[in-house]
Amino acid sequence: MHFVLTGEGMATMADSKLEGSPAFNVVMGGKEISAEDIGYGSARYLTPAEVIACNDAMKDITEHEFTSRYTAEDLLTHQIYPLYDTVDETFISYSYQHFNALQAFFAQAVKEAKYMLLYIN
């Protein structure tokens, strides 16, 4: 998801010029809750205002736009999980299903004016 929204893979994320932007914050942003590493860094949270900005950044991305932002070859080049050595075009439609669920999750959080907890494990 992060790669589709920002065009950045893990190798460039540490020096990201997008850090703090809504597109970056959807997956990798937020304020750290503690320094404890729980898998891929610490748990973080977004404020209700940040959740709104993230939602605004991705709510209008259609399946066509999502799938046209990258190719399976792009995923291989940037070593995006789970494609490391083979090209699998079915992954693109599969990943959109999860992106669509993420859109719905952010939209619900906006509707309820919620904070959001983020972590990757």
mmCIF file of N, CA, C and O in Angstrom, residues 58-114:
data_model
loop_
_atom_site.group_PDB
_atom_site.id
_atom_site.type_symbol
_atom_site.label_atom_id
_atom_site.label_comp_id
_atom_site.label_asym_id
_atom_site.label_seq_id
_atom_site.Cartn_x
_atom_site.Cartn_y
_atom_site.Cartn_z
ATOM 1 N N MET A 58 -6.654 9.389 -0.152
ATOM 2 C CA MET A 58 -6.850 8.106 -0.836
ATOM 3 C C MET A 58 -8.299 7.749 -1.146
ATOM 4 O O MET A 58 -8.550 6.799 -1.877
ATOM 5 N N LYS A 59 -9.252 8.527 -0.660
ATOM 6 C CA LYS A 59 -10.654 8.135 -0.805
ATOM 7 C C LYS A 59 -11.140 8.066 -2.252
ATOM 8 O O LYS A 59 -12.045 7.301 -2.563
ATOM 9 N N ASP A 60 -10.550 8.851 -3.136
ATOM 10 C CA ASP A 60 -11.016 8.884 -4.519
ATOM 11 C C ASP A 60 -10.184 8.022 -5.464
ATOM 12 O O ASP A 60 -10.392 8.068 -6.678
ATOM 13 N N ILE A 61 -9.260 7.243 -4.927
ATOM 14 C CA ILE A 61 -8.441 6.383 -5.780
ATOM 15 C C ILE A 61 -9.269 5.179 -6.202
ATOM 16 O O ILE A 61 -9.684 4.370 -5.363
ATOM 17 N N THR A 62 -9.540 5.094 -7.483
ATOM 18 C CA THR A 62 -10.337 4.005 -8.031
ATOM 19 C C THR A 62 -9.458 2.781 -8.275
ATOM 20 O O THR A 62 -8.231 2.857 -8.221
ATOM 21 N N GLU A 63 -10.090 1.679 -8.579
ATOM 22 C CA GLU A 63 -9.331 0.465 -8.895
ATOM 23 C C GLU A 63 -8.432 0.694 -10.105
ATOM 24 O O GLU A 63 -7.273 0.289 -10.109
ATOM 25 N N HIS A 64 -8.956 1.377 -11.118
ATOM 26 C CA HIS A 64 -8.145 1.645 -12.309
ATOM 27 C C HIS A 64 -6.915 2.489 -11.960
ATOM 28 O O HIS A 64 -5.801 2.183 -12.386
ATOM 29 N N GLU A 65 -7.121 3.549 -11.182
ATOM 30 C CA GLU A 65 -5.990 4.391 -10.806
ATOM 31 C C GLU A 65 -4.999 3.614 -9.948
ATOM 32 O O GLU A 65 -3.785 3.693 -10.149
ATOM 33 N N PHE A 66 -5.503 2.854 -8.996
ATOM 34 C CA PHE A 66 -4.635 2.065 -8.121
ATOM 35 C C PHE A 66 -3.777 1.101 -8.937
ATOM 36 O O PHE A 66 -2.562 1.052 -8.764
ATOM 37 N N THR A 67 -4.416 0.369 -9.820
ATOM 38 C CA THR A 67 -3.680 -0.655 -10.576
ATOM 39 C C THR A 67 -2.789 -0.049 -11.652
ATOM 40 O O THR A 67 -1.853 -0.710 -12.101
ATOM 41 N N SER A 68 -3.027 1.193 -12.038
ATOM 42 C CA SER A 68 -2.164 1.812 -13.046
ATOM 43 C C SER A 68 -0.953 2.508 -12.423
ATOM 44 O O SER A 68 -0.064 2.953 -13.137
ATOM 45 N N ARG A 69 -0.895 2.577 -11.105
ATOM 46 C CA ARG A 69 0.229 3.229 -10.431
ATOM 47 C C ARG A 69 1.493 2.375 -10.387
ATOM 48 O O ARG A 69 2.560 2.867 -10.064
ATOM 49 N N TYR A 70 1.359 1.086 -10.678
ATOM 50 C CA TYR A 70 2.526 0.211 -10.633
ATOM 51 C C TYR A 70 2.278 -1.045 -11.446
ATOM 52 O O TYR A 70 1.147 -1.362 -11.803
ATOM 53 N N THR A 71 3.352 -1.739 -11.717
ATOM 54 C CA THR A 71 3.296 -3.037 -12.395
ATOM 55 C C THR A 71 3.948 -4.074 -11.491
ATOM 56 O O THR A 71 4.648 -3.726 -10.528
ATOM 57 N N ALA A 72 3.741 -5.333 -11.816
ATOM 58 C CA ALA A 72 4.404 -6.387 -11.051
ATOM 59 C C ALA A 72 5.920 -6.233 -11.141
ATOM 60 O O ALA A 72 6.635 -6.482 -10.170
ATOM 61 N N GLU A 73 6.405 -5.765 -12.285
ATOM 62 C CA GLU A 73 7.846 -5.540 -12.439
ATOM 63 C C GLU A 73 8.340 -4.457 -11.473
ATOM 64 O O GLU A 73 9.431 -4.555 -10.929
ATOM 65 N N ASP A 74 7.526 -3.398 -11.262
ATOM 66 C CA ASP A 74 7.885 -2.361 -10.288
ATOM 67 C C ASP A 74 8.034 -2.962 -8.894
ATOM 68 O O ASP A 74 8.960 -2.612 -8.152
ATOM 69 N N LEU A 75 7.125 -3.863 -8.556
ATOM 70 C CA LEU A 75 7.182 -4.490 -7.241
ATOM 71 C C LEU A 75 8.455 -5.313 -7.088
ATOM 72 O O LEU A 75 9.085 -5.302 -6.033
ATOM 73 N N LEU A 76 8.829 -6.012 -8.152
ATOM 74 C CA LEU A 76 10.068 -6.791 -8.112
ATOM 75 C C LEU A 76 11.281 -5.880 -7.979
ATOM 76 O O LEU A 76 12.180 -6.129 -7.178
ATOM 77 N N THR A 77 11.312 -4.817 -8.758
ATOM 78 C CA THR A 77 12.438 -3.886 -8.734
ATOM 79 C C THR A 77 12.645 -3.295 -7.343
ATOM 80 O O THR A 77 13.775 -3.160 -6.872
ATOM 81 N N HIS A 78 11.563 -2.965 -6.677
ATOM 82 C CA HIS A 78 11.641 -2.329 -5.356
ATOM 83 C C HIS A 78 11.545 -3.333 -4.209
ATOM 84 O O HIS A 78 11.459 -2.940 -3.049
ATOM 85 N N GLN A 79 11.531 -4.616 -4.552
ATOM 86 C CA GLN A 79 11.467 -5.705 -3.570
ATOM 87 C C GLN A 79 10.308 -5.529 -2.588
ATOM 88 O O GLN A 79 10.469 -5.570 -1.373
ATOM 89 N N ILE A 80 9.136 -5.338 -3.156
ATOM 90 C CA ILE A 80 7.931 -5.168 -2.348
ATOM 91 C C ILE A 80 7.372 -6.548 -2.017
ATOM 92 O O ILE A 80 7.123 -7.355 -2.899
ATOM 93 N N TYR A 81 7.167 -6.795 -0.742
ATOM 94 C CA TYR A 81 6.605 -8.068 -0.293
ATOM 95 C C TYR A 81 5.235 -8.251 -0.911
ATOM 96 O O TYR A 81 4.469 -7.290 -0.963
ATOM 97 N N PRO A 82 4.876 -9.431 -1.361
ATOM 98 C CA PRO A 82 5.570 -10.706 -1.306
ATOM 99 C C PRO A 82 6.284 -11.082 -2.607
ATOM 100 O O PRO A 82 6.662 -12.219 -2.787
ATOM 101 N N LEU A 83 6.438 -10.152 -3.524
ATOM 102 C CA LEU A 83 7.035 -10.471 -4.818
ATOM 103 C C LEU A 83 8.536 -10.213 -4.789
ATOM 104 O O LEU A 83 8.961 -9.073 -4.857
ATOM 105 N N TYR A 84 9.312 -11.255 -4.698
ATOM 106 C CA TYR A 84 10.758 -11.091 -4.656
ATOM 107 C C TYR A 84 11.468 -11.648 -5.874
ATOM 108 O O TYR A 84 12.509 -11.160 -6.248
ATOM 109 N N ASP A 85 10.907 -12.676 -6.492
ATOM 110 C CA ASP A 85 11.638 -13.273 -7.607
ATOM 111 C C ASP A 85 10.765 -13.681 -8.786
ATOM 112 O O ASP A 85 11.265 -14.140 -9.788
ATOM 113 N N THR A 86 9.476 -13.506 -8.678
ATOM 114 C CA THR A 86 8.599 -13.834 -9.796
ATOM 115 C C THR A 86 7.591 -12.713 -10.004
ATOM 116 O O THR A 86 7.242 -11.990 -9.080
ATOM 117 N N VAL A 87 7.121 -12.585 -11.215
ATOM 118 C CA VAL A 87 6.100 -11.591 -11.549
ATOM 119 C C VAL A 87 4.746 -12.281 -11.489
ATOM 120 O O VAL A 87 4.520 -13.280 -12.144
ATOM 121 N N ASP A 88 3.861 -11.732 -10.696
ATOM 122 C CA ASP A 88 2.530 -12.304 -10.527
ATOM 123 C C ASP A 88 1.501 -11.195 -10.685
ATOM 124 O O ASP A 88 1.248 -10.435 -9.757
ATOM 125 N N GLU A 89 0.933 -11.091 -11.863
ATOM 126 C CA GLU A 89 -0.024 -10.011 -12.148
ATOM 127 C C GLU A 89 -1.290 -10.110 -11.295
ATOM 128 O O GLU A 89 -1.966 -9.113 -11.081
ATOM 129 N N THR A 90 -1.638 -11.298 -10.794
ATOM 130 C CA THR A 90 -2.838 -11.423 -9.968
ATOM 131 C C THR A 90 -2.686 -10.696 -8.643
ATOM 132 O O THR A 90 -3.671 -10.354 -8.008
ATOM 133 N N PHE A 91 -1.450 -10.443 -8.238
ATOM 134 C CA PHE A 91 -1.218 -9.742 -6.979
ATOM 135 C C PHE A 91 -1.783 -8.330 -7.023
ATOM 136 O O PHE A 91 -2.231 -7.802 -6.003
ATOM 137 N N ILE A 92 -1.789 -7.710 -8.184
ATOM 138 C CA ILE A 92 -2.270 -6.329 -8.304
ATOM 139 C C ILE A 92 -3.754 -6.241 -7.954
ATOM 140 O O ILE A 92 -4.155 -5.405 -7.144
ATOM 141 N N SER A 93 -4.582 -7.123 -8.506
ATOM 142 C CA SER A 93 -6.009 -7.085 -8.173
ATOM 143 C C SER A 93 -6.240 -7.517 -6.720
ATOM 144 O O SER A 93 -7.101 -6.965 -6.031
ATOM 145 N N TYR A 94 -5.449 -8.464 -6.255
ATOM 146 C CA TYR A 94 -5.531 -8.903 -4.856
ATOM 147 C C TYR A 94 -5.216 -7.740 -3.918
ATOM 148 O O TYR A 94 -5.910 -7.517 -2.920
ATOM 149 N N SER A 95 -4.171 -6.983 -4.227
ATOM 150 C CA SER A 95 -3.788 -5.885 -3.350
ATOM 151 C C SER A 95 -4.834 -4.774 -3.357
ATOM 152 O O SER A 95 -5.040 -4.101 -2.342
ATOM 153 N N TYR A 96 -5.529 -4.579 -4.486
ATOM 154 C CA TYR A 96 -6.574 -3.555 -4.509
ATOM 155 C C TYR A 96 -7.702 -3.899 -3.545
ATOM 156 O O TYR A 96 -8.259 -3.008 -2.893
ATOM 157 N N GLN A 97 -8.033 -5.151 -3.423
ATOM 158 C CA GLN A 97 -9.087 -5.547 -2.482
ATOM 159 C C GLN A 97 -8.738 -5.090 -1.067
ATOM 160 O O GLN A 97 -9.593 -4.598 -0.329
ATOM 161 N N HIS A 98 -7.476 -5.235 -0.697
ATOM 162 C CA HIS A 98 -7.045 -4.809 0.632
ATOM 163 C C HIS A 98 -6.978 -3.289 0.734
ATOM 164 O O HIS A 98 -7.288 -2.718 1.788
ATOM 165 N N PHE A 99 -6.603 -2.635 -0.348
ATOM 166 C CA PHE A 99 -6.603 -1.173 -0.361
ATOM 167 C C PHE A 99 -8.027 -0.651 -0.189
ATOM 168 O O PHE A 99 -8.265 0.297 0.561
ATOM 169 N N ASN A 100 -8.967 -1.274 -0.862
ATOM 170 C CA ASN A 100 -10.361 -0.874 -0.746
ATOM 171 C C ASN A 100 -10.855 -1.018 0.694
ATOM 172 O O ASN A 100 -11.575 -0.151 1.210
ATOM 173 N N ALA A 101 -10.441 -2.076 1.369
ATOM 174 C CA ALA A 101 -10.792 -2.258 2.783
ATOM 175 C C ALA A 101 -10.140 -1.162 3.643
ATOM 176 O O ALA A 101 -10.747 -0.661 4.593
ATOM 177 N N LEU A 102 -8.914 -0.783 3.298
ATOM 178 C CA LEU A 102 -8.226 0.293 4.010
ATOM 179 C C LEU A 102 -8.956 1.625 3.819
ATOM 180 O O LEU A 102 -9.126 2.395 4.769
ATOM 181 N N GLN A 103 -9.419 1.881 2.597
ATOM 182 C CA GLN A 103 -10.208 3.087 2.335
ATOM 183 C C GLN A 103 -11.452 3.109 3.235
ATOM 184 O O GLN A 103 -11.775 4.140 3.830
ATOM 185 N N ALA A 104 -12.138 1.985 3.312
ATOM 186 C CA ALA A 104 -13.352 1.904 4.121
ATOM 187 C C ALA A 104 -13.039 2.107 5.609
ATOM 188 O O ALA A 104 -13.800 2.775 6.324
ATOM 189 N N PHE A 105 -11.912 1.562 6.054
ATOM 190 C CA PHE A 105 -11.506 1.692 7.450
ATOM 191 C C PHE A 105 -11.236 3.158 7.804
ATOM 192 O O PHE A 105 -11.705 3.658 8.828
ATOM 193 N N PHE A 106 -10.504 3.851 6.942
ATOM 194 C CA PHE A 106 -10.233 5.273 7.178
ATOM 195 C C PHE A 106 -11.531 6.087 7.115
ATOM 196 O O PHE A 106 -11.737 6.986 7.926
ATOM 197 N N ALA A 107 -12.402 5.774 6.167
ATOM 198 C CA ALA A 107 -13.673 6.509 6.047
ATOM 199 C C ALA A 107 -14.518 6.355 7.317
ATOM 200 O O ALA A 107 -15.114 7.330 7.790
ATOM 201 N N GLN A 108 -14.541 5.149 7.873
ATOM 202 C CA GLN A 108 -15.294 4.913 9.109
ATOM 203 C C GLN A 108 -14.666 5.677 10.272
ATOM 204 O O GLN A 108 -15.377 6.271 11.088
ATOM 205 N N ALA A 109 -13.343 5.691 10.344
ATOM 206 C CA ALA A 109 -12.662 6.430 11.415
ATOM 207 C C ALA A 109 -12.950 7.924 11.311
ATOM 208 O O ALA A 109 -13.128 8.606 12.328
ATOM 209 N N VAL A 110 -13.022 8.452 10.088
ATOM 210 C CA VAL A 110 -13.360 9.863 9.887
ATOM 211 C C VAL A 110 -14.789 10.121 10.356
ATOM 212 O O VAL A 110 -15.055 11.087 11.087
ATOM 213 N N LYS A 111 -15.688 9.248 9.957
ATOM 214 C CA LYS A 111 -17.100 9.403 10.323
ATOM 215 C C LYS A 111 -17.285 9.445 11.837
ATOM 216 O O LYS A 111 -18.133 10.178 12.350
ATOM 217 N N GLU A 112 -16.466 8.672 12.554
ATOM 218 C CA GLU A 112 -16.581 8.585 14.004
ATOM 219 C C GLU A 112 -15.576 9.489 14.738
ATOM 220 O O GLU A 112 -15.476 9.426 15.957
ATOM 221 N N ALA A 113 -14.828 10.309 13.992
ATOM 222 C CA ALA A 113 -13.828 11.230 14.559
ATOM 223 C C ALA A 113 -12.856 10.506 15.493
ATOM 224 O O ALA A 113 -12.593 10.941 16.615
ATOM 225 N N LYS A 114 -12.301 9.399 15.002
ATOM 226 C CA LYS A 114 -11.427 8.542 15.800
ATOM 227 C C LYS A 114 -9.948 8.818 15.562
ATOM 228 O O LYS A 114 -9.549 9.257 14.489
#
